[in-house]
mmCIF file of C-alpha atoms in Angstrom:
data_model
loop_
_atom_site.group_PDB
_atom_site.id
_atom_site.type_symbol
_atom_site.label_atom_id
_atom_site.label_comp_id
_atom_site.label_asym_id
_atom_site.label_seq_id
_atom_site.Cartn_x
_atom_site.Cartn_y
_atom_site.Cartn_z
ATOM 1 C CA UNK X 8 0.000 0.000 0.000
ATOM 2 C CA UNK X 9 3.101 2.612 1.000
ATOM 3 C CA UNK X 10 4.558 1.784 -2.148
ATOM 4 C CA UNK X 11 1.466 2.448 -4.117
ATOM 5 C CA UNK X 12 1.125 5.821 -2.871
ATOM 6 C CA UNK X 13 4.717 6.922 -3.476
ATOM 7 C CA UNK X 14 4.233 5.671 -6.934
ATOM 8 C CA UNK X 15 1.114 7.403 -7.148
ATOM 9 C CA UNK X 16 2.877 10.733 -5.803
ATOM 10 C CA UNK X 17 5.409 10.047 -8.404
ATOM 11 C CA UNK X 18 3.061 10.092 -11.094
ATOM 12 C CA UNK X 19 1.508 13.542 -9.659
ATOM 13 C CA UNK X 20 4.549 15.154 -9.929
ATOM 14 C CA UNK X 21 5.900 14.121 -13.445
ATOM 15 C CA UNK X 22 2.098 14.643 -14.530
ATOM 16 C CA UNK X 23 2.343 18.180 -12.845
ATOM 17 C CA UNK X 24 6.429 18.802 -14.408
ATOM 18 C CA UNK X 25 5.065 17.899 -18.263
ATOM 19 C CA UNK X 26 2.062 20.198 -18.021
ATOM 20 C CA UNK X 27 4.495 23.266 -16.269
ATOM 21 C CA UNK X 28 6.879 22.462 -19.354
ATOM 22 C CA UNK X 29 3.821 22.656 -22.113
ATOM 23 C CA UNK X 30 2.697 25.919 -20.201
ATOM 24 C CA UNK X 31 6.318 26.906 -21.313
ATOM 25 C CA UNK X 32 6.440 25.890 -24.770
ATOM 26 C CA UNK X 33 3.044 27.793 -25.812
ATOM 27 C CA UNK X 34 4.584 31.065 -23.636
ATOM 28 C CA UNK X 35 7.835 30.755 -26.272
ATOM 29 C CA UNK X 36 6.075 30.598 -29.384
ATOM 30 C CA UNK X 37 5.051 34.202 -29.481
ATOM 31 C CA UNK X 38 8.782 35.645 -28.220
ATOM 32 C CA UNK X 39 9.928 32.452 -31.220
ATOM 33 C CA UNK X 40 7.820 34.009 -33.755
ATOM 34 C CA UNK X 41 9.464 37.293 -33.053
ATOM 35 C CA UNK X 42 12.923 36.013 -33.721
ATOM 36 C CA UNK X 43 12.083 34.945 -37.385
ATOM 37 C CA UNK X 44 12.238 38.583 -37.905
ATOM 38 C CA UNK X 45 15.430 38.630 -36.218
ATOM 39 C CA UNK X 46 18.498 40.233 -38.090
ATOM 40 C CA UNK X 47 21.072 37.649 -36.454
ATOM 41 C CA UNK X 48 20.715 33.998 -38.683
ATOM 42 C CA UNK X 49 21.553 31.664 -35.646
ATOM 43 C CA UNK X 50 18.082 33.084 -34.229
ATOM 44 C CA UNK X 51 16.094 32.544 -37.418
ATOM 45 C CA UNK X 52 17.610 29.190 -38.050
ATOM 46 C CA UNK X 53 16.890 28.503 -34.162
ATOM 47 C CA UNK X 54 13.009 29.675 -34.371
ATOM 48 C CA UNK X 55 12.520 27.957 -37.380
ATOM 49 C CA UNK X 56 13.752 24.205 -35.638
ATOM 50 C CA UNK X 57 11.933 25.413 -32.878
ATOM 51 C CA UNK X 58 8.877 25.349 -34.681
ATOM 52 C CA UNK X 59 9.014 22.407 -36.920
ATOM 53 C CA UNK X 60 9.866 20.606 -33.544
ATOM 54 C CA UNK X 61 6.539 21.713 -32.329
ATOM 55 C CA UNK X 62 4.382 20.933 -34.868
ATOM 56 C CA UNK X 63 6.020 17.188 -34.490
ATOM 57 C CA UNK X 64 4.561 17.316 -31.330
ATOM 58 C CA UNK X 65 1.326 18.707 -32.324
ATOM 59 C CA UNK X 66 1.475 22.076 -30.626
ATOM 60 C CA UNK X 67 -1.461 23.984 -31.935
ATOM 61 C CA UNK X 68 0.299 27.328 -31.738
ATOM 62 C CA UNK X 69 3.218 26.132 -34.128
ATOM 63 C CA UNK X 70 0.388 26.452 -36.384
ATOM 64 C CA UNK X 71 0.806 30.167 -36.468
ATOM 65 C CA UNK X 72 4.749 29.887 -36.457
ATOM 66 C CA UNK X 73 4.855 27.782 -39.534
ATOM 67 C CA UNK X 74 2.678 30.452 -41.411
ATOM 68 C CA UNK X 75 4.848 33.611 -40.142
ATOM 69 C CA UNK X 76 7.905 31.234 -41.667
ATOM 70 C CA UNK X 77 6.786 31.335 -45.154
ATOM 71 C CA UNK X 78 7.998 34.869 -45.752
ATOM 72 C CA UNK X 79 11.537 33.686 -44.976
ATOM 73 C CA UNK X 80 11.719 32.171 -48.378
ATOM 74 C CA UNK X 81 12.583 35.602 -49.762
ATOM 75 C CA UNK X 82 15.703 35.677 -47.871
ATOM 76 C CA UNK X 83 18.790 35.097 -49.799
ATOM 77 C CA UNK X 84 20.300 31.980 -49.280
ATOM 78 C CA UNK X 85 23.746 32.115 -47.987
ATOM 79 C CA UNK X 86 25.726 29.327 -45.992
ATOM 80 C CA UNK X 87 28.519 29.651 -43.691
ATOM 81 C CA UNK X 88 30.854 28.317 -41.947
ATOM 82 C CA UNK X 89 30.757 27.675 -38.019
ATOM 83 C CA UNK X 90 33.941 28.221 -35.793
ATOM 84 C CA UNK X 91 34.479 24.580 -35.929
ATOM 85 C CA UNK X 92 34.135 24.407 -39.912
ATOM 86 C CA UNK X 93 30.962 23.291 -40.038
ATOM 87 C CA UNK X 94 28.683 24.339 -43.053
ATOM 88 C CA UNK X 95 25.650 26.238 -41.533
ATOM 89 C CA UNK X 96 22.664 26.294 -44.036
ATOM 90 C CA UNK X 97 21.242 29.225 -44.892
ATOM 91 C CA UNK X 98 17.520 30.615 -44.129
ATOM 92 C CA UNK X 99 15.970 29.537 -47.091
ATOM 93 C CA UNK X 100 17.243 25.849 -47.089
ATOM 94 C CA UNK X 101 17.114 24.970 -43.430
ATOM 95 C CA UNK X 102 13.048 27.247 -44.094
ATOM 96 C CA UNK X 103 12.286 24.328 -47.111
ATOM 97 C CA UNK X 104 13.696 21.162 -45.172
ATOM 98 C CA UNK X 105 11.685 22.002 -42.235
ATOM 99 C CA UNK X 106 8.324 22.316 -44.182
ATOM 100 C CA UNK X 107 9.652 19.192 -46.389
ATOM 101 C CA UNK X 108 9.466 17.696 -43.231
ATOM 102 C CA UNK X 109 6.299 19.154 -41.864
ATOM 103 C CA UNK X 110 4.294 18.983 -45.027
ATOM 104 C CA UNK X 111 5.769 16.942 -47.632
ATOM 105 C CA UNK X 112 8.207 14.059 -46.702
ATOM 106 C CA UNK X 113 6.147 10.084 -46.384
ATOM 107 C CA UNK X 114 5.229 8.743 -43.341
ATOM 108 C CA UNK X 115 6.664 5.372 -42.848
ATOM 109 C CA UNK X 116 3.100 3.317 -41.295
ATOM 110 C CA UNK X 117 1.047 5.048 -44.103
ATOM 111 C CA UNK X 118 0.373 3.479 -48.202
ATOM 112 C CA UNK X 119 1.406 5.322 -51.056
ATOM 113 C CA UNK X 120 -2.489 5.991 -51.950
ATOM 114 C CA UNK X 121 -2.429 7.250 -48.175
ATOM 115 C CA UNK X 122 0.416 9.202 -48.642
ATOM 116 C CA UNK X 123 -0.556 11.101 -51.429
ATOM 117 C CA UNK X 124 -4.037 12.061 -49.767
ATOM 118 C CA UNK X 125 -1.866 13.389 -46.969
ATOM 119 C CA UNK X 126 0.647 15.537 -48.727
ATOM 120 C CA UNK X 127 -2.489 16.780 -51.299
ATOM 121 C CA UNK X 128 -4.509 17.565 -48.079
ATOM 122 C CA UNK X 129 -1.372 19.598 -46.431
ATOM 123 C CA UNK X 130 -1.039 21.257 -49.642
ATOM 124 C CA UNK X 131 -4.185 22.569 -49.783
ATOM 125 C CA UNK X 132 -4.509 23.805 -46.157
ATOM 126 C CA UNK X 133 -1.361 25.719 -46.605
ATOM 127 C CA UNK X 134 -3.824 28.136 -48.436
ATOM 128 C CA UNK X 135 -6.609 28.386 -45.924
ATOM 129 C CA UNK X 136 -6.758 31.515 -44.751
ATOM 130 C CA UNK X 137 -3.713 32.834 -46.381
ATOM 131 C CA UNK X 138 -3.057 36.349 -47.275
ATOM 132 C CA UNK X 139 -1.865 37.265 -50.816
ATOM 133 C CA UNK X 140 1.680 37.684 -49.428
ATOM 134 C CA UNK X 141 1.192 34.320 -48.057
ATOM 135 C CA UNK X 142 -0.075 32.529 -51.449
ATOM 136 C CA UNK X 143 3.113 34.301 -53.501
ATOM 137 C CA UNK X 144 5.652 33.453 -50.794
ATOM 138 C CA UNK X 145 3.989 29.593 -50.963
ATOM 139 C CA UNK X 146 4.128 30.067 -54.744
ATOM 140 C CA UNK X 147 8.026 30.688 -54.579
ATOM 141 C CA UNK X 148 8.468 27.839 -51.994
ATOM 142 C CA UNK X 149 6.411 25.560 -54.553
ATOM 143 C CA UNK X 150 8.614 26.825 -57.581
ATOM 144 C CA UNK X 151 11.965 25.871 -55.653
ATOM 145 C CA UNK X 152 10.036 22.584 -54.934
ATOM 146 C CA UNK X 153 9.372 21.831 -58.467
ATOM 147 C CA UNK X 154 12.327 22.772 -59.710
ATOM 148 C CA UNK X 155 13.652 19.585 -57.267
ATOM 149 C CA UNK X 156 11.394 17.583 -58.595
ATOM 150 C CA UNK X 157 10.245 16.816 -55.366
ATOM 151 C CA UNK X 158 5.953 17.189 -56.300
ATOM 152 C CA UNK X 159 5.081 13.628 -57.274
ATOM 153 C CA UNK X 160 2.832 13.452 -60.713
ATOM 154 C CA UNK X 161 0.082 11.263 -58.326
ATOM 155 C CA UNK X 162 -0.234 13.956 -56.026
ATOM 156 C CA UNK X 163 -1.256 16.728 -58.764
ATOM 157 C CA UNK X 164 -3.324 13.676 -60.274
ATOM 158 C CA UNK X 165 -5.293 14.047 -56.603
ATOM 159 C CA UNK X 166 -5.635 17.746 -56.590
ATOM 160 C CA UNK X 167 -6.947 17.689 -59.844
ATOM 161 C CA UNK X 168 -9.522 15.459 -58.540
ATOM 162 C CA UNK X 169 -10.238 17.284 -55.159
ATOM 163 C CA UNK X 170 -11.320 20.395 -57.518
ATOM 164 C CA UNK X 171 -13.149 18.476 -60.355
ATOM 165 C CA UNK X 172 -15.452 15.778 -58.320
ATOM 166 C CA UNK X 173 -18.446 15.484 -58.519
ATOM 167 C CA UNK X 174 -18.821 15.419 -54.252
ATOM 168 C CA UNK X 175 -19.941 17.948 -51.889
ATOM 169 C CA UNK X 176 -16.513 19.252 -50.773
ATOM 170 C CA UNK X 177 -16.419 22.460 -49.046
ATOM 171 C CA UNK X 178 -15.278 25.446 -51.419
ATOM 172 C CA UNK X 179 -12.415 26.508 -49.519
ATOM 173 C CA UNK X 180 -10.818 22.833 -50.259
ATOM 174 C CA UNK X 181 -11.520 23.313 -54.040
ATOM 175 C CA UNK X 182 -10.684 26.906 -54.077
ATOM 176 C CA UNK X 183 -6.945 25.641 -52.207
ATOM 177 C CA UNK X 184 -6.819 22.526 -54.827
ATOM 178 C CA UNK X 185 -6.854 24.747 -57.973
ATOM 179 C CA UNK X 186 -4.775 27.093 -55.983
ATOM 180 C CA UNK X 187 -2.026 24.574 -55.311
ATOM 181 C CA UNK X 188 -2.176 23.230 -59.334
ATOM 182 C CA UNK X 189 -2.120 26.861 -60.304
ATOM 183 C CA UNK X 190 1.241 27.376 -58.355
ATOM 184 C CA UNK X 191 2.744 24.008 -59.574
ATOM 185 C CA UNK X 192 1.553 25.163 -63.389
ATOM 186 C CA UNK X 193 3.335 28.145 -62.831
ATOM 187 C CA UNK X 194 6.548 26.767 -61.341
ATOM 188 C CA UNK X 195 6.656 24.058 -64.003
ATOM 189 C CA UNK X 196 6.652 27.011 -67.127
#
């Protein structure tokens, strides 16, 4: 019974630790959304991990870091080299693995049929409620994309048919579908 309880009390206070240290991630995210305005590149390149870490763990606010990263894109991309001779990437390619990663790379449990539904569907939500600036800094992400030939054939093959079926989808997916295919038609030319 004694050892019950201490477990118990154990339990409390790890429960009670992890809940103080997710009250302290969703504190950061506003002061790490101010550094991807920062003029100093090891604070940028800092936020920017910072917030493709969160969304991994499904932080709702990362949400609203992930969107104020987009307009990093514009930065020109220049590497360096740490003290200990270390390439350091620059803005725009540590900005494009981190929503490769977020948005775009396979999951390993999922099918390929699966797998395309979920990179079409992130796709698409990148353009809910996205300003204009938004849409042309996703349009230059998409461009660099396509120019890696990273956009898989299957996946415009789905969001051509998430904008031309016949099924009640909501408009805001269609309106994001033809979006997306309108980007990718315009990085391809």
């Amino acid at each position: 019974l004694e050892t019950n309880k201490i477990l118990q009390l154990r339990l409390k206070k790890y429960y009670t630790e992890a809940l103080n240290f997710i009250r302290q991630i969703e504190g950061a995210m506003e002061i790490m959304g101010e550094l991807l305005g920062s003029t100093h590149k090891a604070e940028v390149l800092e936020a920017i991990d910072f917030f493709g870490i969160t969304h991994e763990y499904h932080f709702e606010s990362a949400k609203i870091g992930n969107k104020k990263m987009i307009y990093l894109i514009w930065t020109k991309d220049n590497t360096s080299t740490s003290e200990e001779r270390n390439e350091i990437k620059g803005i725009r390619s540590r900005l494009l693995d981190c929503y490769e990663k977020i948005y775009f790379d396979p999951l390993p449990d999922l099918s390929l049929k699966e797998q395309v539904n979920r990179i079409s569907k992130n796709m698409i939500e990148l353009t809910y409620d996205a300003t204009l600036a938004e849409l042309t800094s996703l349009e230059e992400m998409m461009r660099i994309i396509m120019g890696d030939n990273q956009i898989h054939p299957d996946i415009q093959a789905k969001l051509w048919q998430v904008y031309s079926t016949n099924k009640q989808l909501p408009k805001v997916q269609r309106r994001g579908a033809i979006a997306i295919l309108g980007i990718l038609a315009l990085a391809t030319r």
